[in-house]
Amino acid sequence: MRTDIGQIVHLADYRPTDFVLERVDLTFELDPTETKVEARLIFHRRDGVDASAPLVLDGDELNMTGLLLDQDEIPAGLFDASADQLVIRDLPAAVPFEITITTIINPTANTKLMGLYRTGGIYCTQCEAEGFRRITYFPDRPDVLAPYTVNIIAEKAPNPLLLSNGNFLGGAGYGEGKHFAAWFDPHPKPSYLFALVAGDLGMVEDTFVTMSGREVALKIYVEHGKEPRVAYAMDALKRSMKWDEEKFGREYDLDIFMIVAVSDFNMGAMENKGLNVFNDKYVLADPETATDADYANIEAIIAHEYFHNWTGNRITCRDWFQLCLKEGLTVYRDHEFSADQRSRAVKRIAEVRHLKSEQFPEDAGPLAHPVRPTKFREINNFYTTTVYEKGSEVTRMIATLLGADLFKAGMDLYFDRHDGDASTVEDFVKCFEDASGRDLKQFSLWYDQAGTPLVTVSGHYDAAASTFTLQLEQMIPATPGQSTKEPMHIPLRMALILDNGSEASPSAVSGGELTGDVLHLTERKQTVTFSGISSRPVLSLNRGFSAPINLHFDQSSADLAHIARHDSDWFARWQALTDLALPNLMQAARDIQLGKAVACDPVLIATLLEIVADDSLEPAFRAQALALPGEADIARELGANNDPDAIHAGRKAIMAEIARAGQQTFVTLYDSMQTPGAFSPDAASAGKRALRNSALAYLSYAEETPARAATAFAAANNMTDLSQALALLAQRFPDAPESQAALSTFETRFSDNALVIDKWFSIQALIPGETALARVKTLMHSPHFISTNPNRVRSLVGAFAFSNTTGFNRADGAAYQFLAEQILDIDKRNPQLAARILTAMRSWRSLEPVRADHARAALLTIERGAGLSGDVSDIVERMLKG
Ligand SMILES: [Zn+2]
C-alpha cells in the first residue's frame, strides 16, 4: 500500500510532456497471481525539449523485470526504477525510439480494484483516474493519446473470452492449453480509457445500424445464468445510440460496442473505449428483482457511459482539473436523454432533489471545491457531486443563456474543433462564445468559484405606476481557499403570474437584461423594473431551477399556493410546494427541541391535498409533490447547530398531520393507482406505483398500524412494491412481528441474488433511532455480509452513515467511532471506497456542539490511524481543516 502523503498538484503547473507517445503495443500473459505485461512504447522527443531531458514514467506498486531501448537492454546506470516511477536518461534527441518494459503484477492480490484485478474468476481493469500505472510504467495522464494494440494470452479453459478496446484483429491457439487474441483501437486514447477483460462469461448480442448505415455489433457480457436480466440494458443502449445521433449528430465509430458487468466494482461504470465495464447493479434487471428506480438508473448510466464516447473519449480532458469537461457535460447529456424518455418535469424535480441533498451540503462544508478545482492531492477524491452534478448544471445554464439553437451550434463547433483533442474548459466555453457572439467571461466564474450562491430577492408592486420592481442581491459564501468572490452571471427564468393564472407581458424592462423568460443577474445588487403590469403579480423565479442557487424570497403562503396551483412550469409548482413545506418542517424541529406541540400551516395541507387528488396531473408528479423535503434538506436549511433527532421527529409529526387530514384521499389513491397485468417498467406505470406507495406511506401515519403495509408486502408482484412495503414495515414499525416476518421472508426468497440482498441490508441500515448502530453491527456478522464487495459495504455501512440521520448521529457519538473503525479497516483493502464513505461526515460542523465534538474525535481517530492511504488522509485532513 502506498502510505506516503501525496504531493499537491496545481493546475497552474500544467505543462505538456517532454516526449510524445506515438503508439502502444501491450502483451498480457494472464496468470491469477503472476501476470506478465510487456509494454512496447514508441516515443519521440517533443520539438524544443532539451536533448538531456530524461523520460519520466509513472508507476504504482510495480515490479519491473525487463527494460529495453530499441530491443537492447538499457545499462543499469541509465535508468532509475522505483515502485512508483521509472526515469530513463540518454535517450535519442531527434529520432523516435522504442522502450520495452516488462512488469509482473498480481491481479488476485489487487483489492484496491484499480489497475488489473480478479473478481469472481474474471480478469478486469479499472484505469481511471490513475490505475494504468499499476499495470506498467507509463505517462499516465489524460493528455497523452495513442493508438493501442493489445495481445492477450491466457489459459483457454477458464478464459474463453479475451477482450480489449477497439476492433478484434484475430486470435488462435497458443501452445498447450492456451490461446491468444489481438485487438486494435485506431482511435488515439489516453491510458485511463484502456480496458482488458478475460474469463468465462455469458453474452447477449444485438446489432445497431448507425445513421450512415454501418452495422455495429452490440454485446453485453454477464455471469452465466444472468443473461435473461440484460434485455432492458440492451434496449437502453440502442435508444441511447439513436438519441445521440438525433440530438447531437454523434455516430458510433467502431465495429463493436461491448459492455461487461462485474460484481466487484468501485464505481457505477466506466466508459473505456468500445469496452465499457459496469457494476452489474447498473446492467441487470427483471421485474422480480429490480425496482423502478433501478430501471431508471440502468437507463441513465448505460446512456451516460455510451455518451462518453464523444464527450470524454473522442474529446478528452487535458488534465484532471478539467474532469467536469467530460463528466458535467455527459451528466447533462444523460439528464436530457432521460428527460426525453420520461417526464421532463418529473426528471428535473428528481435531479434538483439529488443536487440539493448531495451537492449543496458538499458546497457548504469543508470539502467544498470549484467545479474545476485548481489543486488536488488525490484525484480519486474529486469524482464528486460538484464535478458531476454542478458541472451538469453549469452546462445547462449555458443552454439556458444561449437558447436551444445557439447551444446546439456551440456543441457542433466543439465536436468539429476539438475531435481527437485533450481539451480544457476554456476551449469548451470559447465554442459557445464563437457560436453565439455572447461574452461568457463572467459566466465562467461558475467553473472557478466554489459555494452555492445565495440570491436574496424582494418585490414591490406599484399600482399607480403599473410597475413591478425586483431588488436582487447575490452573495457567494466563503469556501476553503476562497474567502472573497466576484459576482456571477446568474440566469434566472421567471414569470409574473396574474390572478387568473396567466402570465404578464411587461411593456418594458429596466435595470437588467431579460431575454425571453431569462432574467440576467450580473451585479452584486440589481434593481429591475417591469412596466405595464396591470395588477399585482405573483413572482415565479428560478423556474426549472435555471440556476443552482439558494433563493431567499419571503413569499406569503398564499402566493406560494398560487404558484403551486397555476404556474405553467411544473417544476415551479413543485418548488412552491417545497417552499411552503420547508418553514413548517423547520419550525417543527425547533418546536420538538423546545418541547412544544407541532402545528402545520393549513394552507400547505390544503394545497398539497388538492394537487395530489388532481387527476389531470401525472401520477409521478403527484408522488414528487407528496415527498416532502428530506431530513438532510431540513438540516441544510436550518444551517448550524442542528439536532437530527428533532428534525426527524418534527418531520414525522408534519407527515402525520397531513396524513390525518387527507386520509380519505390517500385511501382513494392507494386503491385507484393499481397497475394490473404484467409488470412494465415504463415511466407512466412507474409513476402510478410511486404515487400508490406514497399514499401507503402516509396511510401508515394516519392508521398507525403495520397492517396495510403487511398486506401490500404479501400482495406485491414486483420489486418496487415489495421493497417499498418492506421498508415501510421495517422503518416505521421495526418491532412489529409483521416486520420481522417480512424481513425474514425477503431474505430467504432472495438469498442467492446479491443485488436484492443489498436492498435487504440498506432497508435495515435505515431503520431510524438509537437501536440502529447495534443492528448494523449485528448485520455485519450476517453470512451475507462480504467486506470485500463494494456494493455490499455501501449497502450497509454506506447507507447507515449517509442516510440514517438519527441512527448515525446518535448523541453519544458511538456511531461516529464505529464509522472511524470501519474506515480504517476498509482502507487497508480499498482506499477509494473508504474515502468515499468517509465523506458521509462532510457536514459535521453544522451539528449541535455535543455531536460536533464527538464527530471531531472520530475524525481524529482516523487521522491518527497507522498506514492511512493517501485517499483517506486527504479527505480527513480537509474535513478537519476546512
Ligand atoms: Zn462519466
PDB file of C-alpha atoms in Angstrom, residues 131-384:
ATOM      1  CA  GLY A 131      -4.923   2.854 -12.447  1.00  0.00           C
ATOM      2  CA  PHE A 132      -2.938   2.184 -15.619  1.00  0.00           C
ATOM      3  CA  ARG A 133       0.306   2.920 -13.796  1.00  0.00           C
ATOM      4  CA  ARG A 134      -0.443  -0.175 -11.681  1.00  0.00           C
ATOM      5  CA  ILE A 135      -0.090  -2.258 -14.902  1.00  0.00           C
ATOM      6  CA  THR A 136       3.088  -0.811 -16.388  1.00  0.00           C
ATOM      7  CA  TYR A 137       5.241   2.332 -16.223  1.00  0.00           C
ATOM      8  CA  PHE A 138       3.572   4.868 -18.422  1.00  0.00           C
ATOM      9  CA  PRO A 139       2.978   8.595 -18.995  1.00  0.00           C
ATOM     10  CA  ASP A 140      -0.303   8.031 -17.126  1.00  0.00           C
ATOM     11  CA  ARG A 141      -2.107  11.324 -17.765  1.00  0.00           C
ATOM     12  CA  PRO A 142      -5.067  12.167 -19.951  1.00  0.00           C
ATOM     13  CA  ASP A 143      -3.242  14.380 -22.470  1.00  0.00           C
ATOM     14  CA  VAL A 144      -1.060  11.503 -23.729  1.00  0.00           C
ATOM     15  CA  LEU A 145      -3.078   9.889 -26.515  1.00  0.00           C
ATOM     16  CA  ALA A 146      -2.023   6.996 -28.732  1.00  0.00           C
ATOM     17  CA  PRO A 147      -3.463   4.075 -30.707  1.00  0.00           C
ATOM     18  CA  TYR A 148      -3.209   0.769 -28.820  1.00  0.00           C
ATOM     19  CA  THR A 149      -2.606  -2.785 -29.980  1.00  0.00           C
ATOM     20  CA  VAL A 150      -3.302  -5.361 -27.273  1.00  0.00           C
ATOM     21  CA  ASN A 151      -2.362  -9.047 -27.311  1.00  0.00           C
ATOM     22  CA  ILE A 152      -3.834 -11.232 -24.588  1.00  0.00           C
ATOM     23  CA  ILE A 153      -2.542 -14.734 -23.869  1.00  0.00           C
ATOM     24  CA  ALA A 154      -4.277 -16.939 -21.304  1.00  0.00           C
ATOM     25  CA  GLU A 155      -5.318 -20.462 -20.355  1.00  0.00           C
ATOM     26  CA  LYS A 156      -8.191 -21.234 -22.680  1.00  0.00           C
ATOM     27  CA  ALA A 157     -10.488 -23.285 -20.439  1.00  0.00           C
ATOM     28  CA  PRO A 158     -11.033 -20.715 -17.671  1.00  0.00           C
ATOM     29  CA  ASN A 159     -10.719 -17.754 -20.065  1.00  0.00           C
ATOM     30  CA  PRO A 160     -12.594 -18.421 -23.285  1.00  0.00           C
ATOM     31  CA  LEU A 161     -13.122 -14.659 -23.586  1.00  0.00           C
ATOM     32  CA  LEU A 162     -10.223 -12.288 -24.163  1.00  0.00           C
ATOM     33  CA  LEU A 163     -11.455  -8.703 -24.650  1.00  0.00           C
ATOM     34  CA  SER A 164      -9.892  -5.293 -25.039  1.00  0.00           C
ATOM     35  CA  ASN A 165     -10.653  -1.927 -26.638  1.00  0.00           C
ATOM     36  CA  GLY A 166     -11.267  -1.304 -30.323  1.00  0.00           C
ATOM     37  CA  ASN A 167     -11.798  -3.843 -33.092  1.00  0.00           C
ATOM     38  CA  PHE A 168     -10.956  -7.537 -32.904  1.00  0.00           C
ATOM     39  CA  LEU A 169      -7.944  -8.373 -35.090  1.00  0.00           C
ATOM     40  CA  GLY A 170      -7.866 -12.127 -34.602  1.00  0.00           C
ATOM     41  CA  GLY A 171      -6.979 -14.972 -32.271  1.00  0.00           C
ATOM     42  CA  ALA A 172      -5.669 -18.529 -32.276  1.00  0.00           C
ATOM     43  CA  GLY A 173      -4.304 -21.303 -30.110  1.00  0.00           C
ATOM     44  CA  TYR A 174      -1.065 -20.564 -28.332  1.00  0.00           C
ATOM     45  CA  GLY A 175       0.855 -23.510 -27.021  1.00  0.00           C
ATOM     46  CA  GLU A 176      -0.595 -26.111 -24.733  1.00  0.00           C
ATOM     47  CA  GLY A 177      -3.996 -25.211 -23.330  1.00  0.00           C
ATOM     48  CA  LYS A 178      -3.576 -21.534 -24.085  1.00  0.00           C
ATOM     49  CA  HIS A 179      -4.908 -19.146 -26.681  1.00  0.00           C
ATOM     50  CA  PHE A 180      -4.464 -15.524 -27.612  1.00  0.00           C
ATOM     51  CA  ALA A 181      -6.481 -12.667 -29.012  1.00  0.00           C
ATOM     52  CA  ALA A 182      -5.360  -9.392 -30.592  1.00  0.00           C
ATOM     53  CA  TRP A 183      -7.243  -6.095 -30.523  1.00  0.00           C
ATOM     54  CA  PHE A 184      -6.519  -2.780 -32.187  1.00  0.00           C
ATOM     55  CA  ASP A 185      -8.047   0.546 -31.229  1.00  0.00           C
ATOM     56  CA  PRO A 186      -7.384   3.040 -34.030  1.00  0.00           C
ATOM     57  CA  HIS A 187      -8.722   5.992 -32.023  1.00  0.00           C
ATOM     58  CA  PRO A 188      -5.875   7.595 -30.070  1.00  0.00           C
ATOM     59  CA  LYS A 189      -6.810   7.443 -26.400  1.00  0.00           C
ATOM     60  CA  PRO A 190      -5.363   8.205 -23.003  1.00  0.00           C
ATOM     61  CA  SER A 191      -4.408   5.303 -20.750  1.00  0.00           C
ATOM     62  CA  TYR A 192      -7.346   5.841 -18.387  1.00  0.00           C
ATOM     63  CA  LEU A 193      -9.624   4.504 -21.162  1.00  0.00           C
ATOM     64  CA  PHE A 194      -7.685   1.248 -21.540  1.00  0.00           C
ATOM     65  CA  ALA A 195      -9.580  -1.926 -20.666  1.00  0.00           C
ATOM     66  CA  LEU A 196      -8.973  -5.644 -20.619  1.00  0.00           C
ATOM     67  CA  VAL A 197     -11.433  -8.335 -19.586  1.00  0.00           C
ATOM     68  CA  ALA A 198     -10.788 -12.075 -19.641  1.00  0.00           C
ATOM     69  CA  GLY A 199     -12.672 -15.024 -18.266  1.00  0.00           C
ATOM     70  CA  ASP A 200     -15.778 -17.067 -18.819  1.00  0.00           C
ATOM     71  CA  LEU A 201     -18.967 -15.049 -19.156  1.00  0.00           C
ATOM     72  CA  GLY A 202     -22.371 -15.346 -20.757  1.00  0.00           C
ATOM     73  CA  MET A 203     -23.259 -12.996 -23.590  1.00  0.00           C
ATOM     74  CA  VAL A 204     -26.290 -11.350 -25.135  1.00  0.00           C
ATOM     75  CA  GLU A 205     -25.898  -9.794 -28.551  1.00  0.00           C
ATOM     76  CA  ASP A 206     -27.748  -7.481 -30.834  1.00  0.00           C
ATOM     77  CA  THR A 207     -26.931  -5.024 -33.598  1.00  0.00           C
ATOM     78  CA  PHE A 208     -27.407  -1.325 -34.255  1.00  0.00           C
ATOM     79  CA  VAL A 209     -27.363   0.324 -37.661  1.00  0.00           C
ATOM     80  CA  THR A 210     -25.897   3.813 -37.433  1.00  0.00           C
ATOM     81  CA  MET A 211     -27.226   6.849 -39.260  1.00  0.00           C
ATOM     82  CA  SER A 212     -24.681   6.333 -42.031  1.00  0.00           C
ATOM     83  CA  GLY A 213     -25.767   2.714 -42.436  1.00  0.00           C
ATOM     84  CA  ARG A 214     -22.910   0.905 -40.636  1.00  0.00           C
ATOM     85  CA  GLU A 215     -23.848  -2.157 -38.639  1.00  0.00           C
ATOM     86  CA  VAL A 216     -22.383  -2.248 -35.133  1.00  0.00           C
ATOM     87  CA  ALA A 217     -22.300  -5.468 -33.089  1.00  0.00           C
ATOM     88  CA  LEU A 218     -23.562  -4.912 -29.533  1.00  0.00           C
ATOM     89  CA  LYS A 219     -22.507  -7.411 -26.886  1.00  0.00           C
ATOM     90  CA  ILE A 220     -23.287  -7.435 -23.191  1.00  0.00           C
ATOM     91  CA  TYR A 221     -21.336  -9.913 -21.063  1.00  0.00           C
ATOM     92  CA  VAL A 222     -22.616 -11.089 -17.688  1.00  0.00           C
ATOM     93  CA  GLU A 223     -22.091 -14.047 -15.371  1.00  0.00           C
ATOM     94  CA  HIS A 224     -23.581 -17.231 -16.758  1.00  0.00           C
ATOM     95  CA  GLY A 225     -27.247 -17.514 -15.887  1.00  0.00           C
ATOM     96  CA  LYS A 226     -27.807 -13.778 -15.717  1.00  0.00           C
ATOM     97  CA  GLU A 227     -28.389 -13.345 -19.473  1.00  0.00           C
ATOM     98  CA  PRO A 228     -32.188 -13.037 -19.117  1.00  0.00           C
ATOM     99  CA  ARG A 229     -31.698  -9.899 -16.985  1.00  0.00           C
ATOM    100  CA  VAL A 230     -29.884  -7.951 -19.718  1.00  0.00           C
ATOM    101  CA  ALA A 231     -32.754  -7.087 -22.058  1.00  0.00           C
ATOM    102  CA  TYR A 232     -33.527  -3.689 -20.568  1.00  0.00           C
ATOM    103  CA  ALA A 233     -29.889  -2.580 -20.616  1.00  0.00           C
ATOM    104  CA  MET A 234     -29.573  -3.616 -24.265  1.00  0.00           C
ATOM    105  CA  ASP A 235     -32.721  -1.702 -25.154  1.00  0.00           C
ATOM    106  CA  ALA A 236     -31.443   1.351 -23.277  1.00  0.00           C
ATOM    107  CA  LEU A 237     -28.150   1.127 -25.189  1.00  0.00           C
ATOM    108  CA  LYS A 238     -29.892   1.118 -28.554  1.00  0.00           C
ATOM    109  CA  ARG A 239     -32.121   4.030 -27.545  1.00  0.00           C
ATOM    110  CA  SER A 240     -29.021   5.951 -26.369  1.00  0.00           C
ATOM    111  CA  MET A 241     -27.216   5.380 -29.663  1.00  0.00           C
ATOM    112  CA  LYS A 242     -30.236   6.586 -31.632  1.00  0.00           C
ATOM    113  CA  TRP A 243     -30.784   9.599 -29.379  1.00  0.00           C
ATOM    114  CA  ASP A 244     -27.180  10.789 -29.646  1.00  0.00           C
ATOM    115  CA  GLU A 245     -27.487  10.692 -33.437  1.00  0.00           C
ATOM    116  CA  GLU A 246     -30.760  12.626 -33.411  1.00  0.00           C
ATOM    117  CA  LYS A 247     -29.989  15.198 -30.712  1.00  0.00           C
ATOM    118  CA  PHE A 248     -26.247  15.738 -31.069  1.00  0.00           C
ATOM    119  CA  GLY A 249     -25.488  14.295 -34.526  1.00  0.00           C
ATOM    120  CA  ARG A 250     -22.996  11.849 -32.971  1.00  0.00           C
ATOM    121  CA  GLU A 251     -22.488   8.434 -34.541  1.00  0.00           C
ATOM    122  CA  TYR A 252     -20.682   5.435 -33.035  1.00  0.00           C
ATOM    123  CA  ASP A 253     -17.243   4.826 -34.543  1.00  0.00           C
ATOM    124  CA  LEU A 254     -16.113   1.184 -34.054  1.00  0.00           C
ATOM    125  CA  ASP A 255     -17.487  -2.123 -35.423  1.00  0.00           C
ATOM    126  CA  ILE A 256     -18.306  -3.404 -31.967  1.00  0.00           C
ATOM    127  CA  PHE A 257     -19.570  -1.995 -28.658  1.00  0.00           C
ATOM    128  CA  MET A 258     -19.215  -4.184 -25.587  1.00  0.00           C
ATOM    129  CA  ILE A 259     -20.389  -3.928 -22.008  1.00  0.00           C
ATOM    130  CA  VAL A 260     -19.080  -6.237 -19.291  1.00  0.00           C
ATOM    131  CA  ALA A 261     -20.890  -6.407 -15.949  1.00  0.00           C
ATOM    132  CA  VAL A 262     -18.897  -7.354 -12.854  1.00  0.00           C
ATOM    133  CA  SER A 263     -19.983  -7.559  -9.240  1.00  0.00           C
ATOM    134  CA  ASP A 264     -16.834  -6.107  -7.577  1.00  0.00           C
ATOM    135  CA  PHE A 265     -16.510  -2.552  -8.838  1.00  0.00           C
ATOM    136  CA  ASN A 266     -15.667   0.679  -7.074  1.00  0.00           C
ATOM    137  CA  MET A 267     -17.867   2.939  -9.156  1.00  0.00           C
ATOM    138  CA  GLY A 268     -21.030   2.806 -11.214  1.00  0.00           C
ATOM    139  CA  ALA A 269     -19.473   2.160 -14.587  1.00  0.00           C
ATOM    140  CA  MET A 270     -16.510   3.048 -16.771  1.00  0.00           C
ATOM    141  CA  GLU A 271     -16.561   4.308 -20.333  1.00  0.00           C
ATOM    142  CA  ASN A 272     -13.440   2.505 -21.692  1.00  0.00           C
ATOM    143  CA  LYS A 273     -13.355   2.885 -25.457  1.00  0.00           C
ATOM    144  CA  GLY A 274     -15.594   0.243 -27.021  1.00  0.00           C
ATOM    145  CA  LEU A 275     -15.479  -1.879 -23.847  1.00  0.00           C
ATOM    146  CA  ASN A 276     -17.494  -0.368 -21.012  1.00  0.00           C
ATOM    147  CA  VAL A 277     -17.127  -2.084 -17.661  1.00  0.00           C
ATOM    148  CA  PHE A 278     -20.154  -1.839 -15.388  1.00  0.00           C
ATOM    149  CA  ASN A 279     -21.038  -2.525 -11.812  1.00  0.00           C
ATOM    150  CA  ASP A 280     -23.629  -5.247 -12.508  1.00  0.00           C
ATOM    151  CA  LYS A 281     -26.104  -3.273 -10.411  1.00  0.00           C
ATOM    152  CA  TYR A 282     -26.459  -0.960 -13.437  1.00  0.00           C
ATOM    153  CA  VAL A 283     -26.962  -3.692 -16.022  1.00  0.00           C
ATOM    154  CA  LEU A 284     -29.110  -6.440 -14.514  1.00  0.00           C
ATOM    155  CA  ALA A 285     -32.854  -6.018 -14.201  1.00  0.00           C
ATOM    156  CA  ASP A 286     -36.023  -8.043 -14.221  1.00  0.00           C
ATOM    157  CA  PRO A 287     -39.434  -7.280 -12.717  1.00  0.00           C
ATOM    158  CA  GLU A 288     -38.978  -9.673  -9.846  1.00  0.00           C
ATOM    159  CA  THR A 289     -35.710  -8.191  -8.620  1.00  0.00           C
ATOM    160  CA  ALA A 290     -35.366  -4.601  -9.910  1.00  0.00           C
ATOM    161  CA  THR A 291     -37.255  -1.533  -8.765  1.00  0.00           C
ATOM    162  CA  ASP A 292     -38.452   1.297 -10.969  1.00  0.00           C
ATOM    163  CA  ALA A 293     -35.515   3.314  -9.655  1.00  0.00           C
ATOM    164  CA  ASP A 294     -33.161   0.505 -10.727  1.00  0.00           C
ATOM    165  CA  TYR A 295     -34.608   0.570 -14.240  1.00  0.00           C
ATOM    166  CA  ALA A 296     -34.259   4.360 -14.428  1.00  0.00           C
ATOM    167  CA  ASN A 297     -30.668   4.158 -13.164  1.00  0.00           C
ATOM    168  CA  ILE A 298     -29.750   1.476 -15.680  1.00  0.00           C
ATOM    169  CA  GLU A 299     -31.190   3.560 -18.497  1.00  0.00           C
ATOM    170  CA  ALA A 300     -29.330   6.679 -17.324  1.00  0.00           C
ATOM    171  CA  ILE A 301     -25.959   5.011 -16.697  1.00  0.00           C
ATOM    172  CA  ILE A 302     -25.941   2.943 -19.887  1.00  0.00           C
ATOM    173  CA  ALA A 303     -26.636   6.220 -21.700  1.00  0.00           C
ATOM    174  CA  HIS A 304     -24.047   8.161 -19.706  1.00  0.00           C
ATOM    175  CA  GLU A 305     -21.206   5.755 -20.475  1.00  0.00           C
ATOM    176  CA  TYR A 306     -22.230   5.481 -24.104  1.00  0.00           C
ATOM    177  CA  PHE A 307     -22.386   9.281 -24.489  1.00  0.00           C
ATOM    178  CA  HIS A 308     -18.815   9.489 -23.172  1.00  0.00           C
ATOM    179  CA  ASN A 309     -17.705   8.032 -26.484  1.00  0.00           C
ATOM    180  CA  TRP A 310     -17.873  11.594 -27.805  1.00  0.00           C
ATOM    181  CA  THR A 311     -17.737  13.685 -24.653  1.00  0.00           C
ATOM    182  CA  GLY A 312     -14.777  12.150 -22.879  1.00  0.00           C
ATOM    183  CA  ASN A 313     -13.254   9.661 -25.325  1.00  0.00           C
ATOM    184  CA  ARG A 314     -13.145  11.381 -28.745  1.00  0.00           C
ATOM    185  CA  ILE A 315     -12.661  14.695 -26.916  1.00  0.00           C
ATOM    186  CA  THR A 316     -10.925  14.040 -23.637  1.00  0.00           C
ATOM    187  CA  CYS A 317      -9.540  16.210 -20.834  1.00  0.00           C
ATOM    188  CA  ARG A 318      -6.145  17.894 -20.994  1.00  0.00           C
ATOM    189  CA  ASP A 319      -5.597  17.241 -17.276  1.00  0.00           C
ATOM    190  CA  TRP A 320      -7.689  16.002 -14.352  1.00  0.00           C
ATOM    191  CA  PHE A 321      -8.580  19.541 -13.332  1.00  0.00           C
ATOM    192  CA  GLN A 322     -10.809  19.547 -16.431  1.00  0.00           C
ATOM    193  CA  LEU A 323     -12.754  16.475 -15.230  1.00  0.00           C
ATOM    194  CA  CYS A 324     -16.045  18.402 -15.400  1.00  0.00           C
ATOM    195  CA  LEU A 325     -15.425  18.855 -19.115  1.00  0.00           C
ATOM    196  CA  LYS A 326     -16.273  15.213 -19.643  1.00  0.00           C
ATOM    197  CA  GLU A 327     -18.358  14.474 -16.548  1.00  0.00           C
ATOM    198  CA  GLY A 328     -20.505  17.594 -16.154  1.00  0.00           C
ATOM    199  CA  LEU A 329     -21.214  17.667 -19.874  1.00  0.00           C
ATOM    200  CA  THR A 330     -22.010  13.957 -20.040  1.00  0.00           C
ATOM    201  CA  VAL A 331     -24.290  14.113 -16.999  1.00  0.00           C
ATOM    202  CA  TYR A 332     -26.114  16.971 -18.733  1.00  0.00           C
ATOM    203  CA  ARG A 333     -26.457  14.772 -21.827  1.00  0.00           C
ATOM    204  CA  ASP A 334     -27.767  11.783 -19.881  1.00  0.00           C
ATOM    205  CA  HIS A 335     -30.209  14.016 -17.990  1.00  0.00           C
ATOM    206  CA  GLU A 336     -31.552  15.311 -21.295  1.00  0.00           C
ATOM    207  CA  PHE A 337     -31.807  11.763 -22.619  1.00  0.00           C
ATOM    208  CA  SER A 338     -33.786  10.596 -19.576  1.00  0.00           C
ATOM    209  CA  ALA A 339     -35.985  13.700 -19.783  1.00  0.00           C
ATOM    210  CA  ASP A 340     -36.838  12.792 -23.384  1.00  0.00           C
ATOM    211  CA  GLN A 341     -37.517   9.152 -22.468  1.00  0.00           C
ATOM    212  CA  ARG A 342     -39.633  10.021 -19.431  1.00  0.00           C
ATOM    213  CA  SER A 343     -41.456  13.047 -17.998  1.00  0.00           C
ATOM    214  CA  ARG A 344     -39.222  16.088 -18.322  1.00  0.00           C
ATOM    215  CA  ALA A 345     -40.673  17.902 -15.296  1.00  0.00           C
ATOM    216  CA  VAL A 346     -40.518  14.860 -13.024  1.00  0.00           C
ATOM    217  CA  LYS A 347     -36.971  14.147 -14.145  1.00  0.00           C
ATOM    218  CA  ARG A 348     -35.969  17.732 -13.390  1.00  0.00           C
ATOM    219  CA  ILE A 349     -37.511  17.556  -9.921  1.00  0.00           C
ATOM    220  CA  ALA A 350     -35.562  14.368  -9.178  1.00  0.00           C
ATOM    221  CA  GLU A 351     -32.332  15.969 -10.412  1.00  0.00           C
ATOM    222  CA  VAL A 352     -32.805  19.015  -8.226  1.00  0.00           C
ATOM    223  CA  ARG A 353     -33.652  16.901  -5.188  1.00  0.00           C
ATOM    224  CA  HIS A 354     -30.417  14.999  -5.716  1.00  0.00           C
ATOM    225  CA  LEU A 355     -28.388  18.155  -6.322  1.00  0.00           C
ATOM    226  CA  LYS A 356     -29.730  19.814  -3.178  1.00  0.00           C
ATOM    227  CA  SER A 357     -29.353  16.806  -0.921  1.00  0.00           C
ATOM    228  CA  GLU A 358     -25.873  15.797  -2.119  1.00  0.00           C
ATOM    229  CA  GLN A 359     -24.084  18.685  -3.798  1.00  0.00           C
ATOM    230  CA  PHE A 360     -25.356  21.627  -1.766  1.00  0.00           C
ATOM    231  CA  PRO A 361     -24.019  20.146   1.519  1.00  0.00           C
ATOM    232  CA  GLU A 362     -20.685  19.452  -0.158  1.00  0.00           C
ATOM    233  CA  ASP A 363     -20.571  23.059  -1.395  1.00  0.00           C
ATOM    234  CA  ALA A 364     -21.364  24.330   2.099  1.00  0.00           C
ATOM    235  CA  GLY A 365     -18.872  22.184   4.013  1.00  0.00           C
ATOM    236  CA  PRO A 366     -15.139  21.609   4.417  1.00  0.00           C
ATOM    237  CA  LEU A 367     -14.908  19.581   1.186  1.00  0.00           C
ATOM    238  CA  ALA A 368     -16.243  22.443  -0.992  1.00  0.00           C
ATOM    239  CA  HIS A 369     -14.285  22.928  -4.207  1.00  0.00           C
ATOM    240  CA  PRO A 370     -14.895  24.620  -7.548  1.00  0.00           C
ATOM    241  CA  VAL A 371     -16.435  22.701 -10.457  1.00  0.00           C
ATOM    242  CA  ARG A 372     -12.937  22.978 -11.861  1.00  0.00           C
ATOM    243  CA  PRO A 373     -10.566  22.650  -8.899  1.00  0.00           C
ATOM    244  CA  THR A 374      -7.159  24.334  -9.081  1.00  0.00           C
ATOM    245  CA  LYS A 375      -5.328  21.855  -6.861  1.00  0.00           C
ATOM    246  CA  PHE A 376      -5.666  18.316  -5.599  1.00  0.00           C
ATOM    247  CA  ARG A 377      -3.703  15.799  -3.626  1.00  0.00           C
ATOM    248  CA  GLU A 378      -5.686  12.704  -4.574  1.00  0.00           C
ATOM    249  CA  ILE A 379      -7.658  12.922  -7.828  1.00  0.00           C
ATOM    250  CA  ASN A 380      -9.832   9.932  -6.834  1.00  0.00           C
ATOM    251  CA  ASN A 381     -11.440  12.244  -4.274  1.00  0.00           C
ATOM    252  CA  PHE A 382     -12.624  14.695  -6.949  1.00  0.00           C
ATOM    253  CA  TYR A 383     -15.185  12.391  -8.525  1.00  0.00           C
ATOM    254  CA  THR A 384     -17.710  14.446  -6.625  1.00  0.00           C
TER     255      THR A 384
END
